[in-house]
CSV table of C-alpha atoms in Angstrom, one decimal:
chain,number,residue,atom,x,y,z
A,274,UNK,CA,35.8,67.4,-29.6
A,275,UNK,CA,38.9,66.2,-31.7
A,276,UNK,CA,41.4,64.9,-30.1
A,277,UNK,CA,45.0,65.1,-31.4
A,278,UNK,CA,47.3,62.1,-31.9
A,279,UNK,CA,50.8,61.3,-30.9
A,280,UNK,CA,53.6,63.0,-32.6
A,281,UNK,CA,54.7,60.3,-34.4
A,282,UNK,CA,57.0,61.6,-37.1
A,283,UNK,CA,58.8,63.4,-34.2
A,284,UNK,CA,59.0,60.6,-32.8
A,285,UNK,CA,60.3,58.6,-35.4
A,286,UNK,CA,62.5,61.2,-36.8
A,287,UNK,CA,64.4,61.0,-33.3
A,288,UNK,CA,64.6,57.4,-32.9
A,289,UNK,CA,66.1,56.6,-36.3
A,290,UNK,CA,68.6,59.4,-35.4
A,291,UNK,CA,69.9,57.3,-33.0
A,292,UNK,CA,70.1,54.1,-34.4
A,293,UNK,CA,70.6,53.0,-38.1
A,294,UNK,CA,69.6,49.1,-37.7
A,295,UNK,CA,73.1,48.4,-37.9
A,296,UNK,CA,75.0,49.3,-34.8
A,297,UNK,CA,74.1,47.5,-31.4
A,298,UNK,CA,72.0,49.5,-29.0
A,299,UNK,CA,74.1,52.4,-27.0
A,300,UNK,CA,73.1,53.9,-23.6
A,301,UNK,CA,70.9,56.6,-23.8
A,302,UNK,CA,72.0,60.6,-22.3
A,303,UNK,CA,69.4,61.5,-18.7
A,304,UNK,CA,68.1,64.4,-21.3
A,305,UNK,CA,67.0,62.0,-24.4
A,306,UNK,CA,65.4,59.5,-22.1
A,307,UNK,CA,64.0,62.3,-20.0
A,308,UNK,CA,62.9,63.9,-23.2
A,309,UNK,CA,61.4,60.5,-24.8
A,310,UNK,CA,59.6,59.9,-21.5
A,311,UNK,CA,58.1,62.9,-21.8
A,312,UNK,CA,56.9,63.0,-25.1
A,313,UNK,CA,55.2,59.4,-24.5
A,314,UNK,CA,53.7,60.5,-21.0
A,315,UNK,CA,52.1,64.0,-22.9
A,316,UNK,CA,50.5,61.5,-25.9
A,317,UNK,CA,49.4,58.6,-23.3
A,318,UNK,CA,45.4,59.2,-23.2
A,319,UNK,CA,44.2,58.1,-19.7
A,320,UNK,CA,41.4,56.8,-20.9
A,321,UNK,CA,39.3,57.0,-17.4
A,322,UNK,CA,40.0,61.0,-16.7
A,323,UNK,CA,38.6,61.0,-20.5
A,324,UNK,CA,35.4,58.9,-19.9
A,325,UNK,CA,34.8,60.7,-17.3
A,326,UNK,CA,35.4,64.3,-19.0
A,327,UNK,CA,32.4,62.4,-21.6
A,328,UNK,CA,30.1,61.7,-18.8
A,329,UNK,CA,30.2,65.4,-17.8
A,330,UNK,CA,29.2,66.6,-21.2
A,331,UNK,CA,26.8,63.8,-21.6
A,332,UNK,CA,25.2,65.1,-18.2
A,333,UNK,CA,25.3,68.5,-19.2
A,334,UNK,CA,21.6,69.7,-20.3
A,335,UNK,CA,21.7,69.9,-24.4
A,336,UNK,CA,20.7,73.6,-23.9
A,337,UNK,CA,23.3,74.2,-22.4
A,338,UNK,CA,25.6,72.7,-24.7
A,339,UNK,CA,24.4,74.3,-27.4
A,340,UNK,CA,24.3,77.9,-25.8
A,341,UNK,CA,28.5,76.6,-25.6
A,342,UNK,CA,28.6,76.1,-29.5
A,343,UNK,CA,28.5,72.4,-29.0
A,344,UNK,CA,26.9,70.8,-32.0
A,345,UNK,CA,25.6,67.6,-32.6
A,346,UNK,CA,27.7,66.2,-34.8
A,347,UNK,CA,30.3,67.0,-31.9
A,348,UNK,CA,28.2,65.1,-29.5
A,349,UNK,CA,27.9,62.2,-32.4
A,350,UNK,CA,32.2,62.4,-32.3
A,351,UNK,CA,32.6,62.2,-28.8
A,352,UNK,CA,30.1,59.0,-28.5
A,353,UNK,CA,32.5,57.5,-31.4
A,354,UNK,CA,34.9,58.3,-28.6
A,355,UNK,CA,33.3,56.6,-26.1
A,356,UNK,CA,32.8,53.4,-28.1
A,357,UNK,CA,36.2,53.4,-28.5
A,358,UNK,CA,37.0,53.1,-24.8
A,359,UNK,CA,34.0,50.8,-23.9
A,360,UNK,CA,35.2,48.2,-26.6
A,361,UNK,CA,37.4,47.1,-23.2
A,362,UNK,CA,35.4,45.0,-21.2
A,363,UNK,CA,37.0,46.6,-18.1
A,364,UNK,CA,35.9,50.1,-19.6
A,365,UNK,CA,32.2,49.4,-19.9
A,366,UNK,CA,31.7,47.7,-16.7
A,367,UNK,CA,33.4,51.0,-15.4
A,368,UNK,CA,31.3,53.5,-17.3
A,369,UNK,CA,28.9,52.8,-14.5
A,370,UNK,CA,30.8,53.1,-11.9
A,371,UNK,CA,32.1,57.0,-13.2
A,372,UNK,CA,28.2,58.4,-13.5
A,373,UNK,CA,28.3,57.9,-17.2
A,374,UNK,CA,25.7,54.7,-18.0
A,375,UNK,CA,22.5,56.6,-17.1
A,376,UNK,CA,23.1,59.8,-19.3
A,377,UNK,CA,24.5,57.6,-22.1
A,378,UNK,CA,21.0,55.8,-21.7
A,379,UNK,CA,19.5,59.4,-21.9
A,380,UNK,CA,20.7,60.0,-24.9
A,381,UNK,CA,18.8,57.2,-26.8
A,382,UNK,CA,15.8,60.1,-26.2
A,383,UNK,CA,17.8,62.5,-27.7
A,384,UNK,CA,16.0,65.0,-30.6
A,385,UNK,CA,18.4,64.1,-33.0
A,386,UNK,CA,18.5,60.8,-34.8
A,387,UNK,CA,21.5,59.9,-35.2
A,388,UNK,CA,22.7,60.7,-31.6
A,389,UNK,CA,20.1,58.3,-30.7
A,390,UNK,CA,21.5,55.7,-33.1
A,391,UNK,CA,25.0,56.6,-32.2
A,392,UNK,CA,24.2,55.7,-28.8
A,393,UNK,CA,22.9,52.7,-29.3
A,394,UNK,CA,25.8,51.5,-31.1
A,395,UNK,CA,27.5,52.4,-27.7
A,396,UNK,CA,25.0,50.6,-25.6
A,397,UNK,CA,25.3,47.4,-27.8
A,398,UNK,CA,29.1,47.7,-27.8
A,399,UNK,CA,28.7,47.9,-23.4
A,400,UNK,CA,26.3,44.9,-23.4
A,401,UNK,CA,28.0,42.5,-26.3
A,402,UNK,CA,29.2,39.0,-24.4
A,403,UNK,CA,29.5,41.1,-21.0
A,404,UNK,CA,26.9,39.7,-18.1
A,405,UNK,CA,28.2,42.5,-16.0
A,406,UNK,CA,26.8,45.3,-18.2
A,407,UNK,CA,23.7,43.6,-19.3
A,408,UNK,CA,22.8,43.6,-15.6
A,409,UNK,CA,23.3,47.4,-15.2
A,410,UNK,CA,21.8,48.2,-18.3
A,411,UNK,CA,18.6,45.9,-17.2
A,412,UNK,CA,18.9,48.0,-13.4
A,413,UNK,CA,19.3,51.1,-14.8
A,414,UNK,CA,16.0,50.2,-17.2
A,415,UNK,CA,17.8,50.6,-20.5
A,416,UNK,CA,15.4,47.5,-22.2
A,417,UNK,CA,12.4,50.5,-21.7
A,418,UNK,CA,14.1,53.2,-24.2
A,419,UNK,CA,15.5,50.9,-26.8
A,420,UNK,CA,12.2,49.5,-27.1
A,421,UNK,CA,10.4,52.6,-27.5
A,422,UNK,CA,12.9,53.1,-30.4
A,423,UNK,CA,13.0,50.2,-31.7
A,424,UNK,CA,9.1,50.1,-32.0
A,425,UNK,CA,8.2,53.3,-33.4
A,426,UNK,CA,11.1,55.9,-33.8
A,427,UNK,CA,10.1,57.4,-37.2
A,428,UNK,CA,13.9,56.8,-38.2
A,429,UNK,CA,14.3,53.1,-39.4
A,430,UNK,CA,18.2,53.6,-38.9
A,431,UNK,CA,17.4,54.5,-35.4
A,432,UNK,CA,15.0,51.5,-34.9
A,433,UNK,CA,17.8,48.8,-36.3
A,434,UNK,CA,20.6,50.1,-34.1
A,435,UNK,CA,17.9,49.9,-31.4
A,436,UNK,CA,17.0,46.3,-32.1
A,437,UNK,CA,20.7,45.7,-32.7
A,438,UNK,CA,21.7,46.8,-29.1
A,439,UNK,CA,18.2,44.6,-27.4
A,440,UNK,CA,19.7,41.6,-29.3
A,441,UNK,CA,23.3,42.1,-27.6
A,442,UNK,CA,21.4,43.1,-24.2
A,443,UNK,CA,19.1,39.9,-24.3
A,444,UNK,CA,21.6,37.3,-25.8
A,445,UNK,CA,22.5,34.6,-22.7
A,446,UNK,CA,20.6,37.1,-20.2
A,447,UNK,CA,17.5,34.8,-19.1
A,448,UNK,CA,16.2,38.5,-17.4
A,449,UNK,CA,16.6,39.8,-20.7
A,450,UNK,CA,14.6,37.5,-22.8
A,451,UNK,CA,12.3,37.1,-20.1
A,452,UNK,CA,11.6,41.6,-20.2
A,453,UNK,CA,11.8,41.3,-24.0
A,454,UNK,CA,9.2,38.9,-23.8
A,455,UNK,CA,6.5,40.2,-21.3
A,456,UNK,CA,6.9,43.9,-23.8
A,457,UNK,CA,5.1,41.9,-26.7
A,458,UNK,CA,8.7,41.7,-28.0
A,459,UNK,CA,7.3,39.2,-30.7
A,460,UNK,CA,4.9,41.4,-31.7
A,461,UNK,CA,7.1,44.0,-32.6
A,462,UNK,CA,9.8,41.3,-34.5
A,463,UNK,CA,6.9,40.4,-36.6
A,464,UNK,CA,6.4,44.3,-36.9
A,465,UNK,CA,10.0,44.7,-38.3
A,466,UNK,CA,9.8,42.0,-40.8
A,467,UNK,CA,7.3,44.0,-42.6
A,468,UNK,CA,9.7,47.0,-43.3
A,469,UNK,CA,11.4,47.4,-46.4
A,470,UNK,CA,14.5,48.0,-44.5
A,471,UNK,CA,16.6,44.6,-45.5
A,472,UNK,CA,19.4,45.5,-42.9
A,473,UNK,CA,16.6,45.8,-40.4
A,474,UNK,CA,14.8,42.7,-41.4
A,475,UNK,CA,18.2,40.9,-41.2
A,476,UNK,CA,18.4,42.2,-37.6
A,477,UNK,CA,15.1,41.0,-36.5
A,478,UNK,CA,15.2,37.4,-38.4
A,479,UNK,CA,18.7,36.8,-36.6
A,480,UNK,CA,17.2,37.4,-33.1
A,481,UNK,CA,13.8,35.4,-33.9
A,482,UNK,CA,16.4,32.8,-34.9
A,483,UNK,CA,18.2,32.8,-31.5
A,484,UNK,CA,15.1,33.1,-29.7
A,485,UNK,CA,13.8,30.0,-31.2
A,486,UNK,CA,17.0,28.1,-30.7
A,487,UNK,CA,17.0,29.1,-26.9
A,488,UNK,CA,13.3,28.3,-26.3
A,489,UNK,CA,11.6,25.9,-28.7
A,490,UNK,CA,8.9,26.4,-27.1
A,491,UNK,CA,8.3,29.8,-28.4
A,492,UNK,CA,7.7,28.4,-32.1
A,493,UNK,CA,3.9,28.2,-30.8
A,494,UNK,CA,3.9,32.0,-30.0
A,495,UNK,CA,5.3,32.4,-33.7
A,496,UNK,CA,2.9,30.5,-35.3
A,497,UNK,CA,0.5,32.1,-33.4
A,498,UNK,CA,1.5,35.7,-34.4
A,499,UNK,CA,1.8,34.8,-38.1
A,500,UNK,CA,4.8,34.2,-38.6
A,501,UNK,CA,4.7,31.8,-41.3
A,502,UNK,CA,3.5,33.7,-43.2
A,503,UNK,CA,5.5,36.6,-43.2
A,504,UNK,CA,8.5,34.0,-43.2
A,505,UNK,CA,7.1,32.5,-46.7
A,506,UNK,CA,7.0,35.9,-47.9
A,507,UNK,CA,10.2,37.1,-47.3
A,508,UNK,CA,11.9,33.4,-48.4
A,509,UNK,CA,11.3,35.0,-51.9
A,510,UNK,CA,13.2,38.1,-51.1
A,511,UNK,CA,15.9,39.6,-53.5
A,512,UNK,CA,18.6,39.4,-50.4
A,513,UNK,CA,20.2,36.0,-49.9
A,514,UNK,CA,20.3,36.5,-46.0
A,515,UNK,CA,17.1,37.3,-45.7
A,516,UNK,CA,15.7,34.5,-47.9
A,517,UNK,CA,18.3,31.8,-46.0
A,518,UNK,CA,17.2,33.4,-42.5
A,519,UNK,CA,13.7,32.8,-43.9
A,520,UNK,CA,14.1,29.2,-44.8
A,521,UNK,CA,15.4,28.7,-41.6
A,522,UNK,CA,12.5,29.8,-39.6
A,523,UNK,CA,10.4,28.1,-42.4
A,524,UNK,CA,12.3,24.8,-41.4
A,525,UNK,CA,12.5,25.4,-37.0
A,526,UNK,CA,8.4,26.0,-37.8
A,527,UNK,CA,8.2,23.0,-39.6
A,528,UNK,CA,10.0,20.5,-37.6
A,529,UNK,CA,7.9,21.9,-34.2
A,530,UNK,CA,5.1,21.1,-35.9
A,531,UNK,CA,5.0,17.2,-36.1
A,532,UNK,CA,3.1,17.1,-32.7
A,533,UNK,CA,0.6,19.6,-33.8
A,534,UNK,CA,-2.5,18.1,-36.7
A,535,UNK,CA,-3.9,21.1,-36.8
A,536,UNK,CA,-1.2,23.4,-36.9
A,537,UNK,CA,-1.1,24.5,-40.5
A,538,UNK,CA,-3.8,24.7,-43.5
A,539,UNK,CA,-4.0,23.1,-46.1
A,540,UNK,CA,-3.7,26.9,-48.4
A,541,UNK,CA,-0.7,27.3,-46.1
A,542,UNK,CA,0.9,23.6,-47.2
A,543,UNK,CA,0.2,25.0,-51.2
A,544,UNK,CA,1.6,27.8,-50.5
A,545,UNK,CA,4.9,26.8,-49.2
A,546,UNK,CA,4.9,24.4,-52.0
A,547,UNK,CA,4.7,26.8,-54.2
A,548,UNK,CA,7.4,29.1,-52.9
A,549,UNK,CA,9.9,26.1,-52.5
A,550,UNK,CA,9.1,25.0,-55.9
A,551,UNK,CA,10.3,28.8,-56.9
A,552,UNK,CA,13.0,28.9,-55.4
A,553,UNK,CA,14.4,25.5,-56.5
A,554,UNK,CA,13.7,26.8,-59.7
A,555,UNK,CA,15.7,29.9,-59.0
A,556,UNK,CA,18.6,27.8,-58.0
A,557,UNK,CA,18.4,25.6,-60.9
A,558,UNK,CA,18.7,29.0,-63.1
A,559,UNK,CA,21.7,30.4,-60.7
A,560,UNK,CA,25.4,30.8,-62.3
A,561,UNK,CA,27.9,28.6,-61.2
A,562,UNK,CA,29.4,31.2,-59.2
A,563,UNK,CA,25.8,31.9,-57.5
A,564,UNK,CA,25.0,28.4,-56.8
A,565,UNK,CA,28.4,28.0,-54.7
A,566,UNK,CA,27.0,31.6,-52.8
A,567,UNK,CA,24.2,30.0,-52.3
A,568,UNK,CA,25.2,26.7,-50.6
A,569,UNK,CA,23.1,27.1,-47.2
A,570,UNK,CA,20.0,27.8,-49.2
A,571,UNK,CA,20.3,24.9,-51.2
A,572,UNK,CA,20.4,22.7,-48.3
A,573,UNK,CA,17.8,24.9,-46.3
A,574,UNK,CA,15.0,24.6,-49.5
A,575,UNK,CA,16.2,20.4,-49.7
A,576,UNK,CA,16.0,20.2,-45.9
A,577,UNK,CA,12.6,22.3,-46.0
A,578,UNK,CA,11.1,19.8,-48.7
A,579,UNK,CA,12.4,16.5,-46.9
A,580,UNK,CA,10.8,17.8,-43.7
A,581,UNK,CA,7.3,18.6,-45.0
A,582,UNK,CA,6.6,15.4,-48.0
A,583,UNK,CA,9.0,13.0,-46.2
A,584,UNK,CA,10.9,13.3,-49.8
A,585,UNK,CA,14.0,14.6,-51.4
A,586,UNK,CA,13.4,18.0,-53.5
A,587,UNK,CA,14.3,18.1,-57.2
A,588,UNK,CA,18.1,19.4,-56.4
A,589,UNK,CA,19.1,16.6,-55.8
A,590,UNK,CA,18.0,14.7,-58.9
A,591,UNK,CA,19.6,17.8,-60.6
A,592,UNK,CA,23.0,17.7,-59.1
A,593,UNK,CA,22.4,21.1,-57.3
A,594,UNK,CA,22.2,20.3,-54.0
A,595,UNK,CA,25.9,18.7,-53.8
A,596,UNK,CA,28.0,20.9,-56.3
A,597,UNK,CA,31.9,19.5,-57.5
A,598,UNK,CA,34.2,20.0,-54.9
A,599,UNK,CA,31.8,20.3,-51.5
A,600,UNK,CA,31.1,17.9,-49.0
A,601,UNK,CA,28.0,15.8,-49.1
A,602,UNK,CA,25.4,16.2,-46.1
A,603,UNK,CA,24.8,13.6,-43.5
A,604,UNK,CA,22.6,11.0,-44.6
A,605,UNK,CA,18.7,11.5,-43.4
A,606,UNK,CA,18.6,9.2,-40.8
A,607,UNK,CA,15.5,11.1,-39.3
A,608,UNK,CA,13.1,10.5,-41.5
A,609,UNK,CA,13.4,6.9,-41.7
A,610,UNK,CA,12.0,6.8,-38.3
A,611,UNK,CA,9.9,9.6,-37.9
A,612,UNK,CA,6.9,10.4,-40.0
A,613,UNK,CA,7.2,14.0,-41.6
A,614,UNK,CA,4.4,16.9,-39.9
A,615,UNK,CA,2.7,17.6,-43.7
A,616,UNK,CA,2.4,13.6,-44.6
A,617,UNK,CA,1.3,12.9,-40.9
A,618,UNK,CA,-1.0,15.5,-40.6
A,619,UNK,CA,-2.8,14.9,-44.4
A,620,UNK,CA,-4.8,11.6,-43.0
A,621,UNK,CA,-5.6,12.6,-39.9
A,622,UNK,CA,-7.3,16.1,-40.8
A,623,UNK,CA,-11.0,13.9,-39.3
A,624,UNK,CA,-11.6,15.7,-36.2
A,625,UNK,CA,-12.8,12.4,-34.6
A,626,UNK,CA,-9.2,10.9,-35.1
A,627,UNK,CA,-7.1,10.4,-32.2
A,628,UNK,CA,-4.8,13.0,-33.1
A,629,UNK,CA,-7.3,15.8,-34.0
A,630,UNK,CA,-9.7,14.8,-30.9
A,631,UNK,CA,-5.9,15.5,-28.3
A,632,UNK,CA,-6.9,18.7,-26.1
A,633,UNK,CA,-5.0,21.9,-28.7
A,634,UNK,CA,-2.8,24.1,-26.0
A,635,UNK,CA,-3.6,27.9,-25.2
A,636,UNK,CA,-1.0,30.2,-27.0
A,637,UNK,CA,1.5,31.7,-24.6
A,638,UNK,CA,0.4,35.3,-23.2
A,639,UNK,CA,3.2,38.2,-24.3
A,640,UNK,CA,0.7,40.8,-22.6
A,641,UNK,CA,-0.8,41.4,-19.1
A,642,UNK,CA,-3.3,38.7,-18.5
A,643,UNK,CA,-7.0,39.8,-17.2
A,644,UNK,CA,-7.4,41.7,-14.2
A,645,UNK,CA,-8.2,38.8,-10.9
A,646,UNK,CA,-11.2,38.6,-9.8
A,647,UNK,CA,-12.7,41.5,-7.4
A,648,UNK,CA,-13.2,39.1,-4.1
């Protein structure tokens, strides 16, 4: 399944032969153009004849390869291939078009892991920023097998590159999120963050992030699935993304919340003040070096603290939050105005207040809702 590249030093060798940088350009002979025509032409891939030569082996059964002496780590080359080619937004939409989308799709079922992770990488690469090829993807049902993988393949690298290629499928593809949604997609997000995988929890906080941020409505699903907790777990996590990614869902939580009395308890307040008491003294015991790494979590943990007891955290009294040299945040105009959820909510915890007696809303359905009634 190697291919062979151009002949460069041939090449090379023959066009330094005839010039030496010094001597204006002379007309070539009819044989050395005819030759250097040829010698590009025979190295010039044409990159559709070879997708389709891909799509054929992709749609051959793996039997049959095999009984050929194709291997998989030939079949894991040839889909490095094909990424290649379908980096070219014109080349994925036309991967479709040549027969090739639906056994690519096939192959995420494959027995072997990592030609089910390898094509997943090629699906994400399809999908990434192109609305074309999330719509074929969606048509040809693509969502169905990357979820399957991503919710219980037995290989966690299979399952990240399968949440990696849903997140590039579902980004600004309202049918996406929509599917992703309705499959308990939540459910299973909450389900990664458990793993001890950090690249996978990394995957799976970055698309609850830019779910969030699309839909703030769905911080009520999140809360109602747990998420806070899991969130205030992993904001103590030895990996700087994850505990930044953390605070940052900590924070969307908290500032969704001021609406809600009765969102939170009061061993869930402790507890995040515990953990963001940790943390600032983490920071307070970081290198200099580490404390300029560690610039967005600084202002997450501050931001976090302001939010929740309408106060400034401790970095700032230290120095840490604004270090020599960096630019100071904009002032907190917010909170001069608008009372904080964990201060509002600590007075008002009397059920026969105004706020406690307001009608709570049902949590959003992610699952088939009960059979209608038999008429």
């Amino acid at each position: 399944m190697a291919r062979e590249g151009p002949n460069w030093d041939g090449l090379l060798k023959w066009s330094l032969s005839h010039a030496d940088g010094t001597n204006s350009s002379r007309n070539l002979s009819e044989e050395d153009r005819k030759w250097f025509m040829e010698a590009m032409q025979e190295q010039t891939v044409d990159v559709v004849k070879r997708m389709k030569e891909i799509t054929l082996v992709m749609q051959t059964p793996e039997q049959v390869l095999e009984s050929q002496g194709v291997t998989p780590q030939d079949i894991e080359d040839m889909l490095d291939e094909l990424q290649e080619h379908v980096e070219s937004i014109d080349m994925a939409n036309d991967l479709h078009s040549i027969g090739g989308l639906v056994p690519l799709l096939g192959y995420l079922k494959n027995s072997h892991a990592n030609i089910r992770a390898k094509a997943a990488e090629v699906v994400s690469t399809i999908v990434q920023n192109n609305p074309r090829s999330q719509q074929l993807v969606m048509e040809a049902n693509g969502l169905e097998p990357l979820l399957s993988n991503f919710t219980s393949d037995p290989d966690v690298v299979v399952r990240t590159k399968a949440l990696g290629a849903i997140s590039s499928l579902i980004r600004h593809n309202k049918s996406g999120v929509a599917a992703f949604r309705l499959a308990n997609g939540y459910a299973a997000l909450r389900d990664a963050l458990g793993s001890e995988s950090v690249r996978f929890q990394r995957k799976a906080l970055n698309l609850v992030q830019y779910l969030l941020n699309e839909n703030r409505s769905d911080c009520g699903v999140v809360s109602e699935l747990g998420f806070s907790r899991i969130f205030m777990h992993l904001a103590s996590s030895e990996d700087g993304e994850v505990r930044e990614s953390a605070l940052r869902g900590l924070l969307e939580l908290a500032r969704d919340r001021s609406d809600k009395p009765d969102a939170t308890s009061n061993e869930e307040d402790d507890k995040l003040k515990q953990i963001l008491q940790e943390r600032i003294k983490g920071i307070s015991e970081m290198s200099a070096e580490d404390l300029g790494a560690a610039r967005e979590e600084r202002h997450l943990v501050d931001s976090l603290w302001n939010t929740c007891y309408n106060e400034p955290s401790s970095l700032r009294e230290k120095g840490l939050l604004v270090l020599p040299g960096e630019d100071a945040p904009p002032p907190d105009v917010a909170s001069q105005h608008f009372e904080p959820p964990l201060r509002a909510w600590a007075p008002n915890r009397n059920p026969e207040s105004k706020l406690s007696s307001k009608k709570k809303e049902a949590p959003l359905l992610l699952g088939p809702g009960p059979p209608p009634d038999a008429s």
